[in-house]
Amino acid sequence: MATPIGNLEDMSARASTVLAKVAVVAAEDTRHSGRLLQHLGIHKPLIALHDHNERDKANRILAELEAGRDVALISDAGTPLISDPGYILVREARAQGMRVSPIPGPCALIAGLSAAGLPTDRFLFAGFLPAKRSGRRAVLDELSLETSTLVFYESPHRILSAVSDIAEVLGPDRDVVLGRELTKTFETFYDGPVSVVLEQLEADPHGARGEFVVMVRGASPTPGGADSGALDLDRLIRLLMAELPVKKVARLAAELTGRPKNELYQRALALKES
Ligand code: SAM
């Protein structure tokens, strides 16, 4: 079941009722969730279920379920399994024919998207970007032509490097929206071209503090179709690069495809390096 991502009033009435009824609560961090239960006046046995022990603990929780005792699965914040533990447990419970029922509620990525003003008809949630710069840039490069809105989670100590890599790999003009400390006292949104947002973040003394949802406008669609267009575009850039310097390649490709010159420049550089 989902629990608040900052504001305790976001705990749904149904989630509280069910939490009060179950026999056992499986929680990522029992101390953290113990405080939530205490706030709600609920006292239940807690089982710790986190990334490092999920395989072992899943068996213990499955035994509880088999014995007919209901178990609530919660994480530290938001919806379990969304960049949080629970996948192995839910998969196994389903495989064994047990009833798994969602109790929906807060989720940082949905909260962010609902207020960002970026297209939400198609979005791609990619979890946390890799911690190392090379890995992060490789993932961004892979997503550079994706036309869906991109959504990432990011920790405060990597937010500046992540935004700076987005600017370099996807181009400084790509629109981004950062949702910081959503539902909390210091909730802040930064939005605009990524180069501008990076400056705002650097200039704000509290900018790099707190938790972030990073949302990025998708690439402009290629005329003539998404995936086939993407493949043709790379081919076009490679063909031009065989004859011309990168800057000229970007200018010509922009004229031929109608896509932003800077985006094509970044793509040409990435193809050259790969
Ligand atoms: N399961 C959670 C959910 O449903 O959103 C996400 C858990 S993930 C381990 C934690 C990350 O979610 C944070 O590093 C941050 O990127 C994002 N997040 C969680 N709470 C947030 C908030 N209040 N404001 C902005 N981002 C938040």
Coordinates of C-alpha atoms and ligand atoms in Angstrom, one line a residue:
M1 CA 0.0 0.0 0.0
A2 CA 1.1 3.6 -0.6
T3 CA 2.2 5.8 2.2
P4 CA 2.9 9.6 2.2
I5 CA 5.9 11.0 0.4
G6 CA 6.3 13.9 2.9
N7 CA 2.9 15.1 4.1
L8 CA 1.3 12.7 6.5
E9 CA -2.2 13.9 5.6
D10 CA -1.8 12.2 2.3
M11 CA -2.2 8.8 4.0
S12 CA -5.6 7.6 2.6
A13 CA -8.4 6.6 4.9
R14 CA -8.4 3.2 3.3
A15 CA -4.7 2.7 3.8
S16 CA -5.1 3.5 7.5
T17 CA -8.1 1.1 7.9
V18 CA -6.3 -1.8 6.1
L19 CA -3.1 -1.2 8.1
A20 CA -5.1 -1.4 11.3
K21 CA -6.7 -4.7 10.2
V22 CA -3.7 -6.7 8.9
A23 CA -1.8 -9.2 11.1
V24 CA 1.7 -8.1 10.0
V25 CA 3.4 -5.1 8.3
A26 CA 6.3 -5.7 5.9
A27 CA 8.3 -2.5 5.9
E28 CA 11.6 -1.3 4.2
D29 CA 12.9 0.4 7.4
T30 CA 11.0 -0.8 10.5
R31 CA 12.1 2.2 12.6
H32 CA 11.0 4.7 9.9
S33 CA 7.6 2.9 9.4
G34 CA 7.3 2.4 13.1
R35 CA 7.0 6.1 13.5
L36 CA 4.2 6.3 10.8
L37 CA 2.3 3.5 12.6
Q38 CA 2.8 5.3 15.9
H39 CA 1.4 8.5 14.4
L40 CA -1.6 6.6 13.3
G41 CA -2.0 4.9 16.7
I42 CA -1.5 1.4 15.1
H43 CA 0.6 -1.3 16.8
K44 CA 1.6 -4.2 14.6
P45 CA 4.5 -6.7 14.3
L46 CA 6.9 -5.4 11.6
I47 CA 9.0 -7.5 9.3
A48 CA 12.0 -5.7 7.6
L49 CA 12.0 -6.3 3.9
H50 CA 14.7 -4.4 2.0
D51 CA 16.7 -4.9 -1.2
H52 CA 19.5 -6.9 0.6
N53 CA 17.2 -9.4 2.3
E54 CA 14.2 -9.6 0.1
R55 CA 14.7 -13.1 -1.1
D56 CA 14.9 -14.5 2.4
K57 CA 12.3 -12.3 3.9
A58 CA 9.9 -13.0 1.1
N59 CA 9.7 -16.6 2.1
R60 CA 8.9 -15.7 5.7
I61 CA 6.1 -13.3 4.5
L62 CA 4.8 -16.0 2.1
A63 CA 4.6 -18.4 5.1
E64 CA 2.5 -15.8 7.0
L65 CA 0.2 -15.5 4.0
E66 CA -0.1 -19.2 3.7
A67 CA -1.1 -19.4 7.3
G68 CA -4.0 -17.1 6.5
R69 CA -2.6 -13.9 8.0
D70 CA -2.9 -10.8 5.9
V71 CA 0.3 -8.7 5.4
A72 CA 0.6 -5.1 4.3
L73 CA 3.6 -4.1 2.3
I74 CA 4.8 -0.5 2.7
S75 CA 8.0 1.3 1.8
D76 CA 9.7 4.3 3.5
A77 CA 7.7 6.7 1.3
G78 CA 5.2 6.4 -1.6
T79 CA 4.3 3.3 -3.5
P80 CA 6.1 0.0 -2.9
L81 CA 8.0 -1.5 -5.9
I82 CA 8.4 1.9 -7.5
S83 CA 12.2 2.2 -7.1
D84 CA 11.5 0.4 -3.8
P85 CA 11.5 -3.2 -2.6
G86 CA 8.6 -5.7 -3.0
Y87 CA 9.0 -7.0 -6.6
I88 CA 10.2 -10.5 -5.5
L89 CA 7.6 -10.8 -2.9
V90 CA 4.7 -9.7 -5.1
R91 CA 5.9 -11.9 -8.0
E92 CA 6.2 -15.0 -5.7
A93 CA 2.8 -14.3 -4.0
R94 CA 1.1 -14.1 -7.4
A95 CA 2.9 -17.3 -8.6
Q96 CA 1.6 -19.1 -5.6
G97 CA -2.0 -18.0 -6.4
M98 CA -2.3 -15.6 -3.4
R99 CA -4.4 -12.5 -3.6
V100 CA -2.3 -9.3 -4.0
S101 CA -4.4 -6.1 -3.9
P102 CA -3.1 -2.6 -4.4
I103 CA -4.0 0.3 -2.0
P104 CA -3.0 3.2 -4.2
G105 CA -1.9 6.6 -3.0
P106 CA 1.2 8.9 -3.1
C107 CA 3.9 8.3 -5.7
A108 CA 6.5 11.0 -6.3
L109 CA 6.7 10.5 -10.1
I110 CA 2.9 10.8 -10.5
A111 CA 2.8 13.8 -8.1
G112 CA 5.6 15.4 -10.1
L113 CA 4.0 14.7 -13.5
S114 CA 0.6 16.0 -12.3
A115 CA 2.0 19.4 -11.7
A116 CA 4.9 19.7 -14.2
G117 CA 2.9 20.8 -17.3
L118 CA 4.8 18.4 -19.6
P119 CA 3.0 15.9 -21.8
T120 CA 1.7 12.9 -19.8
D121 CA 0.0 10.9 -22.6
R122 CA 3.2 8.9 -22.9
F123 CA 6.0 9.0 -20.4
L124 CA 9.0 6.8 -19.6
F125 CA 10.0 6.4 -16.0
A126 CA 13.6 5.3 -15.8
G127 CA 14.1 5.2 -12.0
F128 CA 17.5 6.5 -10.7
L129 CA 20.1 7.4 -13.2
P130 CA 23.4 5.6 -12.6
A131 CA 25.7 7.1 -10.0
K132 CA 28.8 7.2 -12.2
R133 CA 29.0 9.9 -14.8
S134 CA 29.9 7.5 -17.7
G135 CA 26.9 5.3 -16.9
R136 CA 24.6 8.2 -16.5
R137 CA 25.6 9.7 -19.8
A138 CA 25.3 6.3 -21.6
V139 CA 21.6 6.0 -20.3
L140 CA 20.9 9.6 -21.3
D141 CA 22.4 9.0 -24.7
E142 CA 20.3 5.9 -25.2
L143 CA 17.2 8.0 -24.4
S144 CA 18.2 11.1 -26.4
L145 CA 15.7 10.4 -29.2
E146 CA 12.9 9.1 -27.0
T147 CA 9.8 11.3 -27.7
S148 CA 7.9 10.4 -24.5
T149 CA 8.4 12.6 -21.4
L150 CA 11.3 11.2 -19.4
V151 CA 11.0 10.9 -15.6
F152 CA 13.9 10.1 -13.2
Y153 CA 14.4 10.0 -9.4
E154 CA 17.5 11.8 -8.1
S155 CA 19.2 12.2 -4.8
P156 CA 20.3 15.6 -3.5
H157 CA 24.0 15.0 -3.7
R158 CA 23.8 14.0 -7.4
I159 CA 21.2 16.4 -8.7
L160 CA 23.7 19.0 -10.0
S161 CA 25.7 16.5 -11.9
A162 CA 22.6 14.8 -13.3
V163 CA 21.1 18.1 -14.6
S164 CA 24.5 19.1 -16.0
D165 CA 24.8 15.8 -17.8
I166 CA 21.2 16.2 -19.2
A167 CA 22.2 19.6 -20.6
E168 CA 25.3 18.2 -22.2
V169 CA 23.8 15.0 -23.6
L170 CA 20.3 16.1 -24.6
G171 CA 21.3 19.7 -25.4
P172 CA 20.9 23.0 -23.3
D173 CA 17.5 23.8 -24.8
R174 CA 15.6 20.7 -23.7
D175 CA 12.8 21.7 -21.3
V176 CA 13.1 20.1 -17.8
V177 CA 10.9 20.4 -14.7
L178 CA 12.4 19.5 -11.3
G179 CA 10.0 18.8 -8.5
R180 CA 11.8 19.2 -5.2
E181 CA 10.4 18.2 -1.8
L182 CA 7.0 17.5 -3.1
T183 CA 4.1 17.8 -0.6
K184 CA 6.6 19.1 2.0
T185 CA 7.1 22.5 3.5
F186 CA 9.8 23.6 1.1
E187 CA 8.2 22.2 -2.1
T188 CA 9.7 23.9 -5.1
F189 CA 9.5 23.6 -8.9
Y190 CA 12.2 24.6 -11.3
D191 CA 11.3 24.6 -14.9
G192 CA 12.6 25.9 -18.3
P193 CA 15.4 25.0 -20.7
V194 CA 17.8 22.7 -18.8
S195 CA 20.7 25.3 -19.0
V196 CA 18.6 27.9 -17.3
V197 CA 17.3 25.4 -14.7
L198 CA 20.9 24.4 -13.9
E199 CA 21.8 28.1 -13.3
Q200 CA 18.8 28.5 -11.0
L201 CA 19.7 25.4 -9.1
E202 CA 23.3 26.6 -8.7
A203 CA 22.2 30.0 -7.6
D204 CA 19.7 28.8 -5.0
P205 CA 21.4 28.2 -1.6
H206 CA 18.9 25.4 -0.9
G207 CA 18.7 24.3 -4.5
A208 CA 20.6 21.0 -4.1
R209 CA 18.8 20.0 -0.9
G210 CA 16.0 17.6 -0.6
E211 CA 14.5 14.9 -2.8
F212 CA 13.9 15.4 -6.6
V213 CA 11.8 14.1 -9.4
V214 CA 13.5 15.1 -12.7
M215 CA 11.2 15.4 -15.7
V216 CA 12.4 16.0 -19.2
R217 CA 10.4 16.9 -22.3
G218 CA 10.8 14.1 -24.9
A219 CA 12.7 14.7 -28.1
S220 CA 10.8 16.4 -31.0
P221 CA 9.3 13.6 -33.2
T222 CA 11.1 13.0 -36.4
P223 CA 9.0 13.7 -39.5
G224 CA 7.7 10.3 -40.9
G225 CA 7.6 8.2 -37.7
A226 CA 9.2 7.6 -34.4
D227 CA 11.4 4.5 -34.4
S228 CA 12.1 4.2 -38.1
G229 CA 12.8 8.0 -38.0
A230 CA 15.3 7.5 -35.2
L231 CA 17.2 4.9 -37.1
D232 CA 17.2 6.9 -40.3
L233 CA 18.4 9.9 -38.4
D234 CA 21.5 8.1 -37.0
R235 CA 22.2 6.8 -40.5
L236 CA 21.9 10.2 -42.0
I237 CA 24.2 11.7 -39.4
R238 CA 26.8 8.9 -39.9
L239 CA 26.7 9.4 -43.7
L240 CA 27.2 13.1 -43.4
M241 CA 30.0 12.6 -40.8
A242 CA 31.9 10.5 -43.2
E243 CA 32.3 13.7 -45.4
L244 CA 31.9 16.7 -43.1
P245 CA 32.9 18.1 -39.7
V246 CA 30.3 17.7 -36.9
K247 CA 29.1 21.4 -36.9
K248 CA 28.2 21.2 -40.6
V249 CA 26.6 17.8 -40.1
A250 CA 24.3 19.3 -37.5
R251 CA 23.4 22.2 -39.7
L252 CA 22.6 20.1 -42.7
A253 CA 20.8 17.4 -40.7
A254 CA 18.7 20.2 -39.1
E255 CA 17.7 21.5 -42.5
L256 CA 16.9 18.1 -43.8
T257 CA 14.9 16.9 -40.8
G258 CA 13.5 20.0 -39.2
R259 CA 14.9 19.0 -35.8
P260 CA 16.8 21.4 -33.5
K261 CA 20.4 21.9 -34.7
N262 CA 21.8 21.6 -31.2
E263 CA 20.1 18.2 -30.6
L264 CA 21.6 16.9 -33.8
Y265 CA 25.0 18.3 -32.8
Q266 CA 24.8 16.4 -29.5
R267 CA 23.7 13.3 -31.3
A268 CA 26.5 13.5 -33.9
L269 CA 29.1 13.9 -31.1
A270 CA 27.6 10.9 -29.2
L271 CA 27.8 8.8 -32.4
K272 CA 31.3 9.9 -33.1
E273 CA 32.4 8.9 -29.6
S274 CA 30.6 5.5 -29.7
Ligands
SAM1 N1 8.4 4.5 -3.9 C1 8.6 5.9 -3.9 C2 7.5 6.6 -4.8 O1 6.4 6.0 -4.9 O2 7.7 7.7 -5.2 C3 10.0 6.3 -4.4 C4 11.1 5.7 -3.6 S1 12.7 6.1 -4.2 C5 13.7 5.1 -3.2 C6 13.0 7.7 -3.4 C7 13.1 8.8 -4.5 O3 11.8 9.2 -4.8 C8 13.8 10.0 -4.0 O4 15.2 9.9 -4.1 C9 13.2 11.1 -4.9 O5 13.9 11.1 -6.2 C10 11.8 10.6 -5.1 N2 11.0 11.2 -4.0 C11 10.4 10.6 -3.0 N3 9.7 11.5 -2.2 C12 9.8 12.7 -2.9 C13 9.3 14.0 -2.6 N4 8.6 14.3 -1.6 N5 9.6 15.0 -3.5 C14 10.4 14.7 -4.6 N6 10.9 13.5 -4.9 C15 10.6 12.5 -4.0

